Coordinates of C-alpha atoms in Angstrom, one line a residue:
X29 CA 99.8 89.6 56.6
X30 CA 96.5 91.6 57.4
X31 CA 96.4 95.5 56.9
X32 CA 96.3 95.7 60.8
X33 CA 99.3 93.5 61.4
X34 CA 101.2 95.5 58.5
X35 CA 100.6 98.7 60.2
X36 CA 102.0 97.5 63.7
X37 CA 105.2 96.8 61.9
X38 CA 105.5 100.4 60.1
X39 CA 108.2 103.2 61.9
X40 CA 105.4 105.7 60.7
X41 CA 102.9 104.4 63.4
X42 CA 105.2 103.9 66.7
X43 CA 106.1 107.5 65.7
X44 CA 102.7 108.4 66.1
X45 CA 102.2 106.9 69.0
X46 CA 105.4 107.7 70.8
X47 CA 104.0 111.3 69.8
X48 CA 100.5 110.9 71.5
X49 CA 102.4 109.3 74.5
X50 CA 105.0 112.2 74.8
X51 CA 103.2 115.5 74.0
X52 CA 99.9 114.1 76.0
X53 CA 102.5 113.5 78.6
X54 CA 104.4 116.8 78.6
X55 CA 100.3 118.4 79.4
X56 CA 100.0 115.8 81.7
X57 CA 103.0 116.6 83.5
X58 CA 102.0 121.2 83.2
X59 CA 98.2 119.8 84.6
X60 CA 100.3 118.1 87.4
X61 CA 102.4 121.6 88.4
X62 CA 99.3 123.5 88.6
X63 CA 97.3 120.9 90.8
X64 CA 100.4 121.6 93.4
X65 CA 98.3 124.8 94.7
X66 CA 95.8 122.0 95.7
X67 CA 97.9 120.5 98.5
X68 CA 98.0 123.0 101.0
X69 CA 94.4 123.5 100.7
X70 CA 93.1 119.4 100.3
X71 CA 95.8 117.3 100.3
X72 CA 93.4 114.2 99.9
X73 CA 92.2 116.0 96.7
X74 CA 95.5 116.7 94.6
X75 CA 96.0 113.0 95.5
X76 CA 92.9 112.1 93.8
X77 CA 93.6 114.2 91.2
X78 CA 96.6 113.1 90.3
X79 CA 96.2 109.4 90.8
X80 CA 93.2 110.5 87.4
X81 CA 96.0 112.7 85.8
X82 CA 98.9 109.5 86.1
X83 CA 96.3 107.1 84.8
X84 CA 95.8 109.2 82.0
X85 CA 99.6 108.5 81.0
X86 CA 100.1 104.8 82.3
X87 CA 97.2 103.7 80.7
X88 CA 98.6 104.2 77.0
X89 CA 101.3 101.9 77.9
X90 CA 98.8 99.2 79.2
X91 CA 96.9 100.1 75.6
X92 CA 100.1 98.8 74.3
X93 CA 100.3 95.5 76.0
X94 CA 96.6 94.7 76.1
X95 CA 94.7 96.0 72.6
X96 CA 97.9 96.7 70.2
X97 CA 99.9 93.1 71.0
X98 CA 96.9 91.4 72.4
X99 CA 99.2 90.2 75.2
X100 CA 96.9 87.5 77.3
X101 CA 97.9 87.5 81.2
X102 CA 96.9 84.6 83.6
X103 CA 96.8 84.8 87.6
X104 CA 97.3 81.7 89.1
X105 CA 96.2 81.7 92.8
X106 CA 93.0 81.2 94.7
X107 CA 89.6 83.0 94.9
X108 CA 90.3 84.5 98.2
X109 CA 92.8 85.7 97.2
X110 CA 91.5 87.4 93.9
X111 CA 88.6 88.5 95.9
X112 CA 90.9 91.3 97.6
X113 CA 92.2 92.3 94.7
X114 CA 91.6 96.8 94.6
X115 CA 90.2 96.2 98.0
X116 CA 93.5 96.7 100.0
X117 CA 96.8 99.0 100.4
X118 CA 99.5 96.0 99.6
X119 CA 103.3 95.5 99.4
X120 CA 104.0 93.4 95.9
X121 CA 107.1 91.9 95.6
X122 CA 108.1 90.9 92.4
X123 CA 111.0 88.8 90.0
X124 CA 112.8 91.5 87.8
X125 CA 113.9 89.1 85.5
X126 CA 112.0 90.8 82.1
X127 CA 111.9 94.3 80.1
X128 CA 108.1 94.6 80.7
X129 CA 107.7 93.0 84.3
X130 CA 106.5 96.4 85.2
X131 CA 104.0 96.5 82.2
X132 CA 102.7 93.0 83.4
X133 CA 102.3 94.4 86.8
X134 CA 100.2 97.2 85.4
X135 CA 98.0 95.5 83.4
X136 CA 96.9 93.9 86.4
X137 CA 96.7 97.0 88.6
X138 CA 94.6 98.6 85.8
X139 CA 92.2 95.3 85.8
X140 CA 91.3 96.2 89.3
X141 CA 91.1 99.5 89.6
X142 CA 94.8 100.7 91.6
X143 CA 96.8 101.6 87.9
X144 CA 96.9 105.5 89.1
X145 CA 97.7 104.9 92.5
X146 CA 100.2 102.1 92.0
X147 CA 103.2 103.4 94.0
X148 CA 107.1 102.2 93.6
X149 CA 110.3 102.1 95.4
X150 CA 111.9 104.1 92.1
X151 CA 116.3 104.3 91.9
X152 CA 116.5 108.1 91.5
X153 CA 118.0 108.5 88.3
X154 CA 114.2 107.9 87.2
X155 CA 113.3 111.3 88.7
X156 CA 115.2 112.9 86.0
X157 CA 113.5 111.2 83.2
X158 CA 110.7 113.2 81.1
X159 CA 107.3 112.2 81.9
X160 CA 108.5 108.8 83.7
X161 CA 109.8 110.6 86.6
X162 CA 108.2 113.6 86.3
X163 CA 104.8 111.7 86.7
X164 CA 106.4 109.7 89.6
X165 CA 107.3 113.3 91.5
X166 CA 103.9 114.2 91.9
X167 CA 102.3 110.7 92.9
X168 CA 104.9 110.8 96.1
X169 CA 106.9 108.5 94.7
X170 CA 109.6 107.3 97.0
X171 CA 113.2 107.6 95.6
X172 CA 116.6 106.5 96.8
X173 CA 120.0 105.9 95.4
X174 CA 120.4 102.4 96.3
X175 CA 123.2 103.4 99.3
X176 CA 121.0 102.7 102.3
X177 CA 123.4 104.8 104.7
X178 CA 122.4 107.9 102.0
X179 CA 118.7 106.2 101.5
X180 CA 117.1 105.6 105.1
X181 CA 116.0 108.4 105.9
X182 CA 114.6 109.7 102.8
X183 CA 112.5 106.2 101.8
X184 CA 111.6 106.3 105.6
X185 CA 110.3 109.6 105.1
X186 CA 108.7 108.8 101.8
X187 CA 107.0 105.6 103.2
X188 CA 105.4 107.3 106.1
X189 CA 103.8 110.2 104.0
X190 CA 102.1 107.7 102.1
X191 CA 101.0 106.1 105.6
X192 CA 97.1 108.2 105.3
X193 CA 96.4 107.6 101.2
X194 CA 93.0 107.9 100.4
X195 CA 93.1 105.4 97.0
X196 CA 93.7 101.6 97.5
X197 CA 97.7 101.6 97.0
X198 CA 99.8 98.8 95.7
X199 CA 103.3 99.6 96.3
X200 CA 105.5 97.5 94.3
X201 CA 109.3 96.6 95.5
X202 CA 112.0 95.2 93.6
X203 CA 113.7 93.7 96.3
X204 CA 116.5 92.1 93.9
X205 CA 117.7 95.6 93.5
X206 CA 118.2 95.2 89.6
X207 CA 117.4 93.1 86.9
X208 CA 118.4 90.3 86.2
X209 CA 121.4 89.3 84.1
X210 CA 123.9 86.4 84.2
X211 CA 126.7 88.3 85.6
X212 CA 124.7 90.3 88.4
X213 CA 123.4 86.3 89.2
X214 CA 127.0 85.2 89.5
X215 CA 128.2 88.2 91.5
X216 CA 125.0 88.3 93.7
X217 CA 125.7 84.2 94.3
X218 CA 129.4 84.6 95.3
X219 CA 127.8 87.2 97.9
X220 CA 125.5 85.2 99.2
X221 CA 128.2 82.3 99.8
X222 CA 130.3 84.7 101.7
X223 CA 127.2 85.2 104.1
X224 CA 126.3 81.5 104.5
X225 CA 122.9 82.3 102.4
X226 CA 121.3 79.7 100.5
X227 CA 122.3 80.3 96.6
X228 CA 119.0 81.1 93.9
X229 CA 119.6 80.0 90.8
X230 CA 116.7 82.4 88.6
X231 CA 116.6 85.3 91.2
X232 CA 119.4 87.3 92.8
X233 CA 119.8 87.7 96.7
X234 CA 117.3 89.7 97.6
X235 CA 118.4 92.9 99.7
X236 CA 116.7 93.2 102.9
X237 CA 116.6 96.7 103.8
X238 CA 114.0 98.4 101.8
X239 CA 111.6 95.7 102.3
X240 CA 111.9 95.4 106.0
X241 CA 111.5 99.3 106.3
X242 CA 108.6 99.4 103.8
X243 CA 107.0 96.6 105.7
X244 CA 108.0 98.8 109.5
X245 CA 106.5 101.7 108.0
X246 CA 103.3 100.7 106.6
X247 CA 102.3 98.6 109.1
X248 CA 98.3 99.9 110.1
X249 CA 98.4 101.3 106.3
X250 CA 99.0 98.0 104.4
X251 CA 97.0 95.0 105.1
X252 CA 99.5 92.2 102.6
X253 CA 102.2 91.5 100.8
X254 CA 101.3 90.2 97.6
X255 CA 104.2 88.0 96.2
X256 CA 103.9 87.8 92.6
X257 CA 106.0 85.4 90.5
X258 CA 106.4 85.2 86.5
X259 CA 107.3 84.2 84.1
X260 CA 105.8 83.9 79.6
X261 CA 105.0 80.8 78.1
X262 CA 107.6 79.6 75.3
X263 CA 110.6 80.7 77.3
X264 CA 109.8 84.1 75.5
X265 CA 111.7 87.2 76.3
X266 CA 109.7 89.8 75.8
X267 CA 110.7 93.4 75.0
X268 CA 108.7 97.1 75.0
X269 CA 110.0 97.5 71.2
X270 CA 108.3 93.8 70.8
X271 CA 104.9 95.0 72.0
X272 CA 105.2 98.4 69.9
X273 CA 105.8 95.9 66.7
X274 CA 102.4 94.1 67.7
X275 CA 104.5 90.9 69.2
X276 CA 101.5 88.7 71.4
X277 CA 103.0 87.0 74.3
X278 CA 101.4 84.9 77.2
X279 CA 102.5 86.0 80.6
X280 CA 101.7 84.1 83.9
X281 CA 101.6 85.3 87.0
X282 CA 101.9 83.4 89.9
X283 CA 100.3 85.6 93.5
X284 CA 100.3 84.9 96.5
X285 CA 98.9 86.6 99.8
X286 CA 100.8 86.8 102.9
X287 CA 98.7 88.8 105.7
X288 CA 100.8 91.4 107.2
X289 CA 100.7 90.6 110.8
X290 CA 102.3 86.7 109.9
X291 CA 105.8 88.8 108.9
X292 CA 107.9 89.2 112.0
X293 CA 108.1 92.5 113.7
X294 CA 111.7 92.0 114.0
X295 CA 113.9 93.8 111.5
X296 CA 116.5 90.5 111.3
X297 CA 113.6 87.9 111.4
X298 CA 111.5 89.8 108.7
X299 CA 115.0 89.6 106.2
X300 CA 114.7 86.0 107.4
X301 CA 111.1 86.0 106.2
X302 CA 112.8 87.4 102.6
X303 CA 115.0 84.8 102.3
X304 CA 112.7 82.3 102.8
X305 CA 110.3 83.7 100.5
X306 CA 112.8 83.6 97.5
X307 CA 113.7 80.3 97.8
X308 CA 110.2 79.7 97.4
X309 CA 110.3 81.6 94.3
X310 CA 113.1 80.0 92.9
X311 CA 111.4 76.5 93.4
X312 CA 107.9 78.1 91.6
X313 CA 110.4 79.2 88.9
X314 CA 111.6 76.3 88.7
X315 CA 108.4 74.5 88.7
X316 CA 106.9 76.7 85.9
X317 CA 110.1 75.1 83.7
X318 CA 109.8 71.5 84.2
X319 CA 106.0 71.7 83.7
X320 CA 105.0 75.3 82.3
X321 CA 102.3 76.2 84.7
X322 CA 102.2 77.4 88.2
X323 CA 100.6 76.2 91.0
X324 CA 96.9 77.1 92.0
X325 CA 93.4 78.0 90.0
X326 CA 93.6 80.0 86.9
X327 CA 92.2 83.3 86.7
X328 CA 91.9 85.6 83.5
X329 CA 90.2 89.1 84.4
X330 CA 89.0 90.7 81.5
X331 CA 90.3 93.6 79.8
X332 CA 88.3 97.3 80.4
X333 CA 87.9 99.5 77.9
X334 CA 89.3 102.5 79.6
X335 CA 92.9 102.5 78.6
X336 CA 91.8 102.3 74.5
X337 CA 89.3 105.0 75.1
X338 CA 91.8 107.2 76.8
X339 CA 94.3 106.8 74.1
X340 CA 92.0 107.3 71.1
X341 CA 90.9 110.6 73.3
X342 CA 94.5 111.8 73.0
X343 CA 95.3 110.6 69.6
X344 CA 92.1 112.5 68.2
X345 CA 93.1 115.6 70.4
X346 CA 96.8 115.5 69.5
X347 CA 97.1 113.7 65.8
X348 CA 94.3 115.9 64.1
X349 CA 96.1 119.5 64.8
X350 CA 99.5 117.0 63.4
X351 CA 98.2 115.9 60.1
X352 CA 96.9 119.4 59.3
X353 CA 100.2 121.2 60.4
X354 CA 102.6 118.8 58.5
X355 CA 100.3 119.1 55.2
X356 CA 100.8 122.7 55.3
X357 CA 104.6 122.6 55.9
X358 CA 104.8 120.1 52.8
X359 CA 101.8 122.6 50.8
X360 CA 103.9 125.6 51.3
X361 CA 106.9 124.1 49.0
X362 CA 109.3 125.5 51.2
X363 CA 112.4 123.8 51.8
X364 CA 113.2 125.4 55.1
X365 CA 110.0 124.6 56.5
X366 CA 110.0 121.4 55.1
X367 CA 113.9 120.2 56.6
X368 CA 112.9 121.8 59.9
X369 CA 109.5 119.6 59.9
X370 CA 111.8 116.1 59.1
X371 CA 114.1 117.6 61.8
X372 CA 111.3 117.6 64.2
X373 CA 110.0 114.1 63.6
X374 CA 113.8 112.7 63.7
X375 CA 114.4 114.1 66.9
X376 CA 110.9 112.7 68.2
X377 CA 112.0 109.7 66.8
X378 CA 115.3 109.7 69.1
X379 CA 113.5 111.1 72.3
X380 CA 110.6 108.0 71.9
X381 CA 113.4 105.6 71.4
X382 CA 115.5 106.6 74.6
X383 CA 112.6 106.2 76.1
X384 CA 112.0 102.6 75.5
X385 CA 115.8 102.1 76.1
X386 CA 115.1 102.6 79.5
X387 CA 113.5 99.6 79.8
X388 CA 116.2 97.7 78.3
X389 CA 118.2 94.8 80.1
X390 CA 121.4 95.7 78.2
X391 CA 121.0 99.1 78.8
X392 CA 120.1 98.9 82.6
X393 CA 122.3 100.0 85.5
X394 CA 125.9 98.5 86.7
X395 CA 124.2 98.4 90.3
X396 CA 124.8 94.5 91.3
X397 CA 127.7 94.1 89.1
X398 CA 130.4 95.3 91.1
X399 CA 128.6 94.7 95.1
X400 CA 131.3 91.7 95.4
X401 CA 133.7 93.8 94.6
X402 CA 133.1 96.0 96.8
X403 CA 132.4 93.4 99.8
X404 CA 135.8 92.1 99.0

């Protein structure tokens, strides 16, 4: 084992870099408060701002995937396609079936240029998290508590703010509502039975609403929907603590471009259009596990340098005042000092890793598990 792969492995180093990625965060987040006097006087502005400001943050998380783990990703579609890439506002539908689906999906928003202004339809317990949904708040996030008679007007609301942004936009939609697991897939089948929908066997039923009222209230705004399938070679399940150990995996991404105006107008007949498209899905998943490819021309677009140059900015800014402070606590010989400092870094330690447990399967919602239930 190389020096470098040794230190990927070490507690010591995720704690410093769960450091750099919280405190860099927390000013992040204060620079974000005081930009708010900007959006009475240039809205356009603050959204500028803060797209820079959110980059700042996300891009230390696609650091992770793309320098520390070396994790390759491969678009499979076609050069028309890939041509449009950063050049339009876009829907993006994508499988939740993996702890770092949305890392994936950044990666490649930060290849071509729309990592800041990359937009979600977020569950609102994510506005409470530090940094996560703090950032989210100030990029106009839309939130909703996945209860559309509670929900529609505040993501209709949401949606139509965002109806004059000045960046290129990808707003991505979950439309599976949660992530994958064997029992959400059973429950979500016997619900689609009891509707006479056609079953999925590596999705769940995809709810309707949110994308039919993103697609209603974007429409002269968004010029696609960008349906994105994946899946990593080696039947790998990857996992954020995975990449933070320096774990390399081989993601592929299968996208396709569906031109706004060919989804029907019509709220039923658009769900239609849903259904259709994950069975579609299902049969490119399953493709991918007979032969291990997708469909269509490969494309790798490189890796920029900006997301490694932003980190080592904040490490350099953050760790050099660290090193100093600690060697004074542990120079001083005193014990208090001392047990507060190791207090410090363990409770550092615990905020980093509840952190990274919000990414996990096991640890995600309930939401799925009990919808037959509550049909029945």
């Amino acid at each position: 084992m190389g020096l470098i792969a040794f230190l990927k492995t070490q507690f010591i180093v995720h704690l410093l870099i769960g450091f750099v990625f919280v405190v860099s965060g927390f000013i992040i987040n204060f620079i974000q408060l005081c930009t708010l006097i900007l959006w009475p006087i240039n809205k356009q502005f603050y959204r500028r701002v803060n797209c820079r400001l959110a980059y700042s943050l996300w891009s230390q998380l696609v650091m992770l995937l793309e320098w520390w783990s070396g994790t390759e990703c491969t678009l499979f579609s076609d050069q028309a396609t890939v041509e449009k890439f950063g050049k339009e506002h876009v829907i993006i539908i994508l499988n939740h079936n993996f702890e770092i689906d949305f890392l994936c999906g950044w990666t490649m928003t930060e290849r071509f240029g729309v990592l800041g202004s990359s937009k979600v339809l977020a569950k609102k317990e994510l506005l409470y998290v530090p940094l996560i949904g703090w950032t989210w708040y100030f990029l106009e996030i839309v939130f909703c508590k996945r209860r559309w008679e509670e929900d529609r007007d505040t993501v209709i609301k949401g949606l139509k703010h965002l109806a004059d942004y000045p960046e290129y936009m990808w707003f991505l939609l979950y439309c599976e509502g949660t992530r994958f697991t064997e029992t959400k897939h059973r429950i979500s089948m016997e619900v689609a039975e009891s509707k006479g929908l056609p079953k999925l066997k590596y999705h769940l039923l995809p709810r309707t609403k949110g994308f039919t009222t993103a697609v209603q209230c974007l429409r002269g705004t968004v010029s696609a929907v960008y349906d994105v399938t994946l899946n990593f070679r080696g039947n790998k399940n990857p996992s954020l603590l995975g990449i933070l150990y320096g774990k390399k995996y081989e993601a592929d991404m299968c996208v396709r471009r569906f031109p706004l105006e060919d989804i029907p107008l019509d709220e039923k007949e658009a769900a239609k259009w849903l259904h259709r498209l994950y069975q579609e899905k299902d049969a490119l998943q399953e493709k991918y596990n007979q032969e291990g490819t997708f469909p269509g021309e490969q494309f790798k677009p490189p890796r920029r340098p900006w997301t490694l140059l932003n980190f080592l900015f904040w490490a350099t800014v953050l760790l050099s005042p660290l090193f100093k402070f600690g060697f004074g606590i542990f120079a001083s010989g005193s014990l208090l000092l001392i047990l507060a400092f190791l207090s410090f870094v363990g409770a550092a330690s615990l905020g980093v890793r509840r952190l990274i447990g919000v990414t996990e399967i096991e640890k995600g919602s309930s939401y799925g598990n009990q919808e037959f239930k509550k049909k029945k």
